Every structure is written in C-alpha cells, then in structure tokens.
Short mmCIF file of C-alpha atoms in Angstrom, two decimals:
data_model
loop_
_atom_site.label_atom_id
_atom_site.label_comp_id
_atom_site.label_asym_id
_atom_site.label_seq_id
_atom_site.Cartn_x
_atom_site.Cartn_y
_atom_site.Cartn_z
CA MET A 1 108.05 10.64 13.24
CA SER A 2 108.38 7.28 11.68
CA ALA A 3 106.07 6.43 8.64
CA SER A 4 104.45 3.76 10.66
CA ALA A 5 103.56 6.01 13.03
CA SER A 6 102.37 8.61 10.91
CA GLN A 7 99.86 5.99 9.37
CA SER A 8 99.07 4.71 12.74
CA SER A 9 97.65 8.10 13.75
CA ALA A 10 96.08 8.68 10.11
CA ASN A 11 94.21 5.42 10.64
CA ARG A 12 93.09 6.39 14.16
CA PRO A 13 89.41 6.09 14.81
CA ILE A 14 87.27 9.26 15.59
CA THR A 15 86.77 9.75 18.97
CA ALA A 16 84.35 11.97 21.24
CA MET A 17 86.54 15.69 21.66
CA PRO A 18 88.50 15.41 25.12
CA PRO A 19 87.27 17.21 27.97
CA ALA A 20 89.76 19.79 28.00
CA ARG A 21 88.92 21.02 24.24
CA ARG A 22 85.09 20.51 24.35
CA PRO A 23 83.12 24.05 24.17
CA ARG A 24 81.49 25.69 27.40
CA LEU A 25 78.07 25.16 27.86
CA ALA A 26 76.79 28.40 27.38
CA PRO A 27 78.50 29.53 23.99
CA ALA A 28 77.39 25.94 23.06
CA LEU A 29 73.76 26.40 23.89
CA GLY A 30 73.75 30.31 22.44
CA LEU A 31 74.76 28.81 18.91
CA LEU A 32 71.96 25.91 19.27
CA GLY A 33 69.62 28.41 19.93
CA ALA A 34 70.46 30.72 17.24
CA ALA A 35 70.01 27.54 14.67
CA LEU A 36 66.79 27.03 16.22
CA ALA A 37 65.55 30.65 15.41
CA ALA A 38 67.26 30.35 12.26
CA ALA A 39 65.30 27.33 11.38
CA VAL A 40 62.01 28.46 12.46
CA LEU A 41 62.37 31.55 10.20
CA PHE A 42 63.61 29.36 7.44
CA ALA A 43 60.34 27.03 7.73
CA LEU A 44 57.96 30.10 8.09
CA SER A 45 58.92 31.33 4.84
CA THR A 46 59.40 28.10 3.11
CA GLY A 47 56.51 25.97 1.60
CA SER A 48 54.14 25.25 -1.17
CA ILE A 49 53.01 28.95 -0.75
CA PRO A 50 56.36 30.93 -0.54
CA LEU A 51 56.33 33.92 1.88
CA PRO A 52 59.12 36.56 1.87
CA LEU A 53 61.48 36.43 4.55
CA ASP A 54 61.38 39.86 5.58
CA ARG A 55 57.90 40.15 5.26
CA VAL A 56 57.31 37.82 7.66
CA LEU A 57 59.61 39.30 9.72
CA SER A 58 57.63 42.61 9.36
CA HIS A 59 54.24 41.14 10.22
CA LEU A 60 55.47 39.22 13.16
CA ALA A 61 57.03 42.56 14.37
CA GLN A 62 53.45 44.27 13.99
CA ALA A 63 51.83 41.33 15.68
CA ALA A 64 53.99 42.02 18.37
CA GLY A 65 53.29 45.83 18.83
CA LEU A 66 56.59 47.00 16.74
CA PRO A 67 56.78 49.01 13.49
CA GLY A 68 55.87 46.70 10.92
CA GLU A 69 53.53 46.03 8.12
CA PRO A 70 51.13 42.90 8.12
CA LEU A 71 50.72 40.37 5.53
CA GLY A 72 47.53 39.92 3.37
CA ALA A 73 44.86 38.07 4.64
CA ARG A 74 45.74 34.66 2.83
CA ASP A 75 49.35 34.56 3.62
CA ALA A 76 48.49 35.62 7.27
CA ALA A 77 46.45 32.66 7.35
CA VAL A 78 48.93 30.20 5.81
CA LEU A 79 51.14 31.78 8.89
CA HIS A 80 49.17 31.46 11.43
CA THR A 81 46.91 28.84 10.70
CA LEU A 82 49.09 26.37 8.87
CA ARG A 83 52.55 26.91 9.24
CA LEU A 84 53.16 28.24 12.99
CA PRO A 85 51.30 25.23 14.72
CA ARG A 86 53.22 22.77 12.74
CA ILE A 87 56.91 24.71 13.39
CA VAL A 88 55.84 24.81 17.52
CA LEU A 89 54.70 21.07 17.10
CA ALA A 90 57.78 19.81 15.05
CA ALA A 91 60.03 21.49 17.95
CA ALA A 92 58.43 20.51 20.88
CA VAL A 93 58.32 16.65 19.50
CA GLY A 94 61.88 16.94 18.92
CA MET A 95 62.80 18.18 22.21
CA THR A 96 60.58 15.57 23.92
CA LEU A 97 62.29 12.71 22.09
CA GLY A 98 65.66 13.89 22.53
CA VAL A 99 65.37 14.75 25.92
CA ALA A 100 63.69 11.04 26.35
CA GLY A 101 66.08 9.10 24.31
CA ALA A 102 69.22 10.77 26.62
CA SER A 103 67.42 10.29 29.85
CA LEU A 104 66.54 6.56 28.60
CA GLN A 105 70.20 5.73 27.72
CA ALA A 106 71.24 6.91 31.03
CA ILE A 107 68.69 4.58 33.02
CA PHE A 108 68.83 1.85 31.35
CA ARG A 109 72.94 1.92 30.74
CA ASN A 110 72.42 1.56 27.15
CA PRO A 111 73.41 3.24 24.26
CA LEU A 112 70.66 1.82 21.91
CA ALA A 113 68.05 2.66 24.26
CA ASP A 114 65.07 4.92 22.52
CA PRO A 115 61.77 6.34 23.49
CA GLY A 116 60.20 3.64 21.27
CA LEU A 117 61.81 0.81 23.46
CA VAL A 118 59.97 1.05 26.65
CA GLY A 119 56.60 0.06 24.96
CA VAL A 120 55.00 3.31 25.33
CA SER A 121 55.11 4.20 21.41
CA SER A 122 53.76 0.86 20.66
CA GLY A 123 50.95 1.31 23.18
CA ALA A 124 50.17 4.68 21.61
CA ALA A 125 50.44 3.35 18.02
CA LEU A 126 48.10 0.57 18.90
CA ALA A 127 45.27 2.40 20.35
CA GLY A 128 45.42 4.75 17.59
CA SER A 129 45.30 1.50 14.88
CA VAL A 130 42.11 0.72 17.08
CA THR A 131 40.36 3.95 16.67
CA MET A 132 41.00 4.05 12.94
CA MET A 133 39.77 0.91 12.56
CA LEU A 134 37.00 0.90 14.14
CA GLY A 135 36.10 4.78 13.47
CA VAL A 136 34.07 7.18 15.52
CA ALA A 137 31.07 5.22 14.81
CA GLY A 138 32.45 1.72 15.70
CA LEU A 139 33.73 3.18 19.25
CA GLY A 140 29.83 4.12 19.97
CA LEU A 141 30.86 8.07 19.69
CA SER A 142 28.83 8.76 16.72
CA ARG A 143 26.42 11.46 18.88
CA SER A 144 29.16 12.62 20.34
CA GLY A 145 30.24 15.17 17.61
CA LEU A 146 33.73 14.02 17.78
CA SER A 147 35.68 13.65 14.46
CA LEU A 148 38.48 10.91 13.97
CA SER A 149 41.34 13.65 13.79
CA THR A 150 40.01 15.23 17.23
CA LEU A 151 39.68 11.42 18.87
CA LEU A 152 42.52 9.91 17.62
CA PRO A 153 45.36 12.15 19.81
CA ALA A 154 42.91 11.52 23.07
CA THR A 155 43.07 8.07 22.20
CA ALA A 156 46.70 7.65 21.42
CA PHE A 157 47.54 9.17 24.61
CA LEU A 158 45.52 6.39 26.84
CA GLY A 159 46.83 3.54 24.91
CA ALA A 160 50.52 5.01 25.87
CA LEU A 161 49.20 5.38 29.23
CA ALA A 162 47.86 2.09 29.55
CA ALA A 163 51.43 0.77 28.07
CA THR A 164 53.38 2.40 30.81
CA ILE A 165 51.21 1.32 33.65
CA LEU A 166 51.32 -2.62 32.38
CA ILE A 167 54.99 -2.04 32.14
CA LEU A 168 55.46 -0.81 35.51
CA THR A 169 52.87 -3.81 36.69
CA LEU A 170 54.99 -6.60 34.93
CA ALA A 171 58.53 -5.06 36.24
CA ARG A 172 57.19 -4.79 39.70
CA ARG A 173 58.87 -7.23 42.56
CA ASP A 174 58.66 -7.23 46.13
CA GLY A 175 57.30 -3.54 45.78
CA ARG A 176 60.31 -2.27 43.76
CA CYS A 177 60.65 -1.97 39.59
CA SER A 178 64.23 -2.22 38.39
CA ALA A 179 65.55 -0.56 35.19
CA THR A 180 66.38 -4.06 33.93
CA ASP A 181 62.96 -5.26 34.15
CA MET A 182 61.35 -2.16 33.18
CA LEU A 183 63.51 -2.54 29.91
CA LEU A 184 62.28 -6.35 29.47
CA ALA A 185 58.64 -5.64 29.80
CA GLY A 186 59.12 -2.72 27.62
CA ILE A 187 60.43 -4.97 24.87
CA ALA A 188 57.60 -7.25 25.45
CA VAL A 189 54.65 -4.75 25.38
CA ASN A 190 56.23 -3.53 22.28
CA VAL A 191 56.18 -7.18 20.52
CA LEU A 192 52.51 -7.23 21.98
CA GLY A 193 51.96 -3.76 20.45
CA GLY A 194 53.23 -4.53 17.17
CA ALA A 195 51.12 -8.06 16.63
CA GLY A 196 47.90 -5.72 17.75
CA ILE A 197 48.65 -3.32 15.08
CA GLY A 198 49.04 -5.83 12.65
CA LEU A 199 46.13 -7.74 13.51
CA CYS A 200 44.39 -4.12 12.67
CA SER A 201 45.79 -3.41 9.63
CA TYR A 202 44.41 -7.01 8.52
CA LEU A 203 41.31 -6.50 10.03
CA GLY A 204 40.80 -2.73 8.49
CA ASP A 205 39.16 -1.69 5.51
CA ASP A 206 41.42 -0.08 2.62
CA GLN A 207 40.83 3.84 3.87
CA ALA A 208 41.56 2.53 7.41
CA LEU A 209 44.86 0.77 6.37
CA ARG A 210 45.79 3.99 4.30
CA GLN A 211 45.26 6.19 7.68
CA MET A 212 47.20 3.49 9.59
CA THR A 213 50.18 3.36 7.08
CA PHE A 214 50.73 7.11 6.81
CA TRP A 215 49.92 7.92 10.77
CA MET A 216 52.59 5.21 11.99
CA MET A 217 55.14 6.72 9.27
CA GLY A 218 55.32 10.36 11.74
CA GLY A 219 54.37 13.91 10.66
CA PHE A 220 52.82 17.04 11.50
CA GLY A 221 50.10 17.67 8.55
CA GLY A 222 47.01 18.95 9.84
CA ALA A 223 48.17 20.28 13.20
CA GLY A 224 46.37 22.94 14.37
CA TRP A 225 46.30 24.96 17.88
CA THR A 226 43.00 23.26 18.95
CA GLN A 227 44.71 19.81 18.74
CA ILE A 228 48.25 20.19 19.46
CA GLY A 229 47.24 22.63 22.64
CA PRO A 230 46.97 19.80 25.60
CA ALA A 231 49.75 17.63 23.95
CA LEU A 232 52.11 20.65 23.97
CA ALA A 233 51.25 21.13 27.86
CA LEU A 234 52.33 17.31 28.52
CA MET A 235 55.11 17.16 26.44
CA LEU A 236 56.66 20.63 27.78
CA ALA A 237 55.62 19.76 31.22
CA ALA A 238 57.53 15.82 30.66
CA THR A 239 60.64 17.87 29.16
CA ALA A 240 61.01 20.24 32.04
CA GLY A 241 61.08 17.34 34.47
CA LEU A 242 63.54 15.50 32.55
CA LEU A 243 65.80 18.12 32.29
CA ALA A 244 65.16 19.15 36.30
CA ASN A 245 66.64 15.48 36.80
CA ALA A 246 70.09 16.19 34.79
CA ARG A 247 72.17 16.13 38.02
CA ARG A 248 70.39 13.12 39.34
CA LEU A 249 71.19 10.98 36.05
CA ASP A 250 74.93 12.17 36.66
CA LEU A 251 74.54 10.40 40.29
CA TYR A 252 72.90 7.22 38.64
CA ALA A 253 75.24 7.10 35.94
CA LEU A 254 78.13 6.17 38.88
CA GLY A 255 75.85 3.22 39.64
CA GLU A 256 73.13 2.16 41.62
CA ARG A 257 75.22 1.30 45.12
CA ASP A 258 77.22 4.55 44.79
CA ALA A 259 74.29 6.93 43.70
CA PHE A 260 72.40 5.29 46.97
CA LEU A 261 75.39 6.27 48.95
CA LEU A 262 75.26 9.99 47.94
CA GLY A 263 71.48 10.19 48.65
CA LEU A 264 69.63 9.09 45.75
CA GLU A 265 67.06 6.04 46.11
CA PRO A 266 67.75 4.73 42.57
CA HIS A 267 64.79 2.43 42.05
CA ARG A 268 62.48 5.40 42.74
CA PHE A 269 64.35 7.77 40.33
CA ALA A 270 64.11 5.32 37.27
CA VAL A 271 60.53 4.87 37.79
CA ARG A 272 59.71 8.61 38.12
CA THR A 273 62.03 8.70 35.12
CA VAL A 274 60.23 6.40 32.98
CA LEU A 275 57.08 7.40 33.99
CA LEU A 276 57.98 11.44 32.50
CA VAL A 277 59.48 9.75 29.54
CA ALA A 278 56.07 8.03 29.04
CA LEU A 279 54.04 11.14 29.58
CA GLY A 280 56.32 13.36 27.02
CA VAL A 281 56.63 10.46 24.35
CA GLY A 282 52.76 9.38 24.53
CA ALA A 283 51.75 13.04 24.33
CA ALA A 284 54.12 13.29 21.01
CA VAL A 285 52.91 9.93 19.61
CA ALA A 286 49.68 11.05 19.81
CA VAL A 287 49.87 14.14 17.64
CA SER A 288 52.51 13.13 15.53
CA GLY A 289 52.41 9.39 15.04
CA LEU A 290 55.54 7.25 15.07
CA ILE A 291 58.94 9.27 14.61
CA GLY A 292 62.20 7.45 15.25
CA PHE A 293 65.88 8.18 14.95
CA VAL A 294 65.64 11.22 16.90
CA GLY A 295 65.85 9.84 20.59
CA LEU A 296 68.36 7.56 19.63
CA VAL A 297 70.79 9.42 17.68
CA VAL A 298 70.81 13.21 18.37
CA PRO A 299 72.24 12.57 22.15
CA HIS A 300 75.00 10.36 20.76
CA MET A 301 75.85 13.16 18.55
CA ILE A 302 75.65 15.88 21.25
CA ARG A 303 77.98 13.35 23.34
CA LEU A 304 80.63 13.73 20.54
CA TRP A 305 80.75 17.57 21.24
CA LEU A 306 79.89 17.89 24.62
CA GLY A 307 80.71 14.74 26.35
CA PRO A 308 78.36 12.55 28.58
CA VAL A 309 77.76 14.90 31.49
CA HIS A 310 73.99 15.25 31.39
CA ARG A 311 73.82 18.99 32.98
CA ARG A 312 75.24 19.48 29.35
CA LEU A 313 73.79 17.15 27.42
CA LEU A 314 70.26 17.40 28.42
CA PRO A 315 69.47 21.05 27.12
CA ALA A 316 71.56 20.66 24.31
CA THR A 317 69.97 17.71 23.09
CA ALA A 318 66.66 19.23 23.49
CA LEU A 319 67.83 22.27 21.15
CA ALA A 320 69.71 19.72 18.71
CA ALA A 321 66.53 17.54 18.35
CA ALA A 322 64.44 20.58 17.97
CA VAL A 323 66.74 22.18 14.83
CA LEU A 324 66.55 18.51 13.50
CA LEU A 325 62.78 18.28 13.06
CA VAL A 326 61.71 21.57 12.24
CA LEU A 327 64.11 21.21 9.44
CA ALA A 328 62.93 17.81 9.13
CA ASP A 329 59.16 19.09 8.73
CA THR A 330 60.29 21.88 6.45
CA ALA A 331 61.83 19.55 3.83
CA ALA A 332 58.82 16.94 4.21
CA ARG A 333 56.27 19.52 2.83
CA SER A 334 58.50 21.09 0.46
CA ILE A 335 60.04 18.65 -1.81
CA ALA A 336 56.92 17.08 -3.00
CA ALA A 337 54.95 20.06 -2.26
CA PRO A 338 51.74 20.33 -2.12
CA ALA A 339 52.11 17.18 -0.89
CA ASP A 340 53.60 16.00 2.55
CA VAL A 341 56.19 13.41 2.89
CA PRO A 342 55.81 11.43 5.80
CA VAL A 343 58.73 13.11 8.46
CA GLY A 344 59.55 9.69 9.89
CA LEU A 345 60.21 8.07 6.49
CA LEU A 346 62.34 11.28 5.44
CA LEU A 347 64.40 11.00 8.96
CA GLY A 348 64.97 7.19 8.46
CA ALA A 349 66.14 7.31 4.62
CA VAL A 350 68.56 10.23 5.59
CA GLY A 351 69.22 9.49 9.46
CA ALA A 352 70.13 5.73 8.62
CA PRO A 353 72.98 6.12 6.48
CA VAL A 354 74.51 8.81 8.49
CA PHE A 355 74.50 7.03 11.53
CA LEU A 356 76.11 3.93 9.65
CA TRP A 357 78.67 6.33 9.05
CA LEU A 358 79.45 7.42 12.04
CA LEU A 359 79.53 3.95 13.47
CA ARG A 360 82.07 3.12 11.05
CA ALA A 361 84.54 6.45 11.59
CA ARG A 362 84.37 5.55 15.26
CA GLY A 363 85.94 2.12 14.96
CA GLY A 364 83.27 0.50 17.11
CA ARG A 365 84.00 2.67 20.15
CA PRO A 366 81.43 3.77 22.22
CA PHE A 367 80.11 7.30 22.27
CA GLY A 368 81.26 9.98 24.60
#
C-alpha cells in the first residue's frame, strides 16, 4: 500500500458500523439492560447521604421477601421517599424523550428533529410559566387545597395538549395533515410559546421568575410517588405505542408512496405518531421541566452502533436514554450536594461538546 493511500485511510472520517459487523439485537439490549441496572444501583447508593450498596441490596432483597436486613428508618426513608421516585422518573423521562426523538426523526425525515421541535414542550412550558406567574390564588383555586407543586404538572400537561391540538389544526388541509405542515406548525407554536414565556418572565415577580428559571432548566428534584404516578402512566403508554410502531416506521422510511403500496396510510400514521409523541413529551415536561439533548443525540449514537432499522433502534434508544438520564440525575444531585444542579443544564454543558466532537469526527456525513 502506498504512503498516500495509507494517509487517506488514516484521515477517513468515522462512519457507522457496516451492517455485516453490527452486533445482534439481543446481546445489545442485554448489555444496555445491564448498564441500566448498574446505573440504578449506583444512583440508589449515591447522594448527599451515602448508602452502602451491600446494605441497599440487602434491604431490597428483604423488601422482596428474600433473606436480607432492612435499612434504618432514616436510610429507608431516603431510599423509598427521595431516591426511588427520582430514579424511576429519570428512567421513564429518558425512555420517553429518546424514543420520541427517534420517531420524530423518522416521521419528518430530519436528523435534527427533536421532541421540542414540534411545539409540545413549548406549550407545556408556557402553561407552567403562567401557573407560576399567577400562583394558586391567581388562578382562583385558593380554596381547592392544591399546592403549586401539585397544580404545575396538571397545567403543564394541559398546555402540551393544547399545543398539540393547535398544531394539528394549523397543519390540517383538506382533511389531512402532512408531516411537513406539522413540522412548520410546530416551529410556529414554538416561537409563540417562547414569546409567551418571555412575557411571563417580564410580568412575574422575583419568586415566580426564579421558579420559572429552575423549572425550565429541567430536573427531578421534589419527585414523589403521588406527583409522578399519572405522568408515569402516560409516558409508559406513549412509549409502548411508539415502540409498537417500529415496523411501520421502517415502511414509512421507504417514502410515502412505497409505504402506501405496502399497506400503510402515511398521513394517518404520521398524525398518530405525533399524537403519541405529544402525549409522552407533554407528561415528561409536566413533571421534569425542559430537558434537551436526549431526544436529539441518543438516537444518533445508537444508529452508529446498531444501524437505522427502527426495530433495532427504538428499544435500544429507550434503554440508552434511560441510562443517560439516571446517571445525569445522580451527578446533578451529587456534585454540589446538598444542592441540586439542574439536569438540563448539566446535559447541555456536557452533551453539546460531545455532539460537536461526533459531528467533526464523522466529517459531515449523515448518521446511520
């Protein structure tokens, strides 16, 4: 081999793994599942109050009816009341955002598509901002006994639902919604939502402004079983629906005409997928605030490893995104303990440079 050929080979950009060398799905999912289990155990034992891992495992075994020794009252309260809800919520939000991002990238045929791009996150953030600006009394609910922390997830989800209905209404032409029209309508709703959030920040007092700022940075502080229960059900239902769409997404990727010839009605399928994304992302934003990066980057990373086939991509993305958010939340509540660093801020600070490095390493070639 000549020196010029060797130099050309050395300088060739990183590309996705060729199909013949891509790992089988079952071992890949097993590896990601093991990584998620390890991340959960690490998160359970790590924090401002450290809990020895062997004692945590013994306590969990005793709770499951196996031989083991329970933790003390304080440590058990930390484990069950503070850490478990956060970890479960982080894993569920990660799965939802990751699968939603991969699904939207397929529907819009746009590698930059992200759950925040369709306007759902913006609608939820606007409704949450209005709630924090007005407060319980300003909404006329002072006699209801509801607290702001209880009311905020409900209003944020209603805002996400209203944004979804608005997007579908704006994109509807002759009784049909195209993916392009939904994308453009989502961008417009994003702009409107951003303007509304800015207005709330301008009109709100110092306390409301501080609440809005931290909520929109994203995080899982204050998560409790009562607050996250309904949102978990919605996120799991939406994620399951998107995972069940994997084969249809592969048909849709062939093009609308070919997909129709193979038995898929592309316009209805696109609307159903966007509705499922809206359901899951609206519930996620309602309980965690705005968390970016996950739905954009994790699907790309998995495509490099397992390829673009959605039957492989979606389940692996769900597990990888769950691992990422569980570890990110563990870092967020540990690096400045006892204070919480916003998870969205941490992911942006670490994730953006990683993604830029990846883009440079690939030499501008498309993912997958």
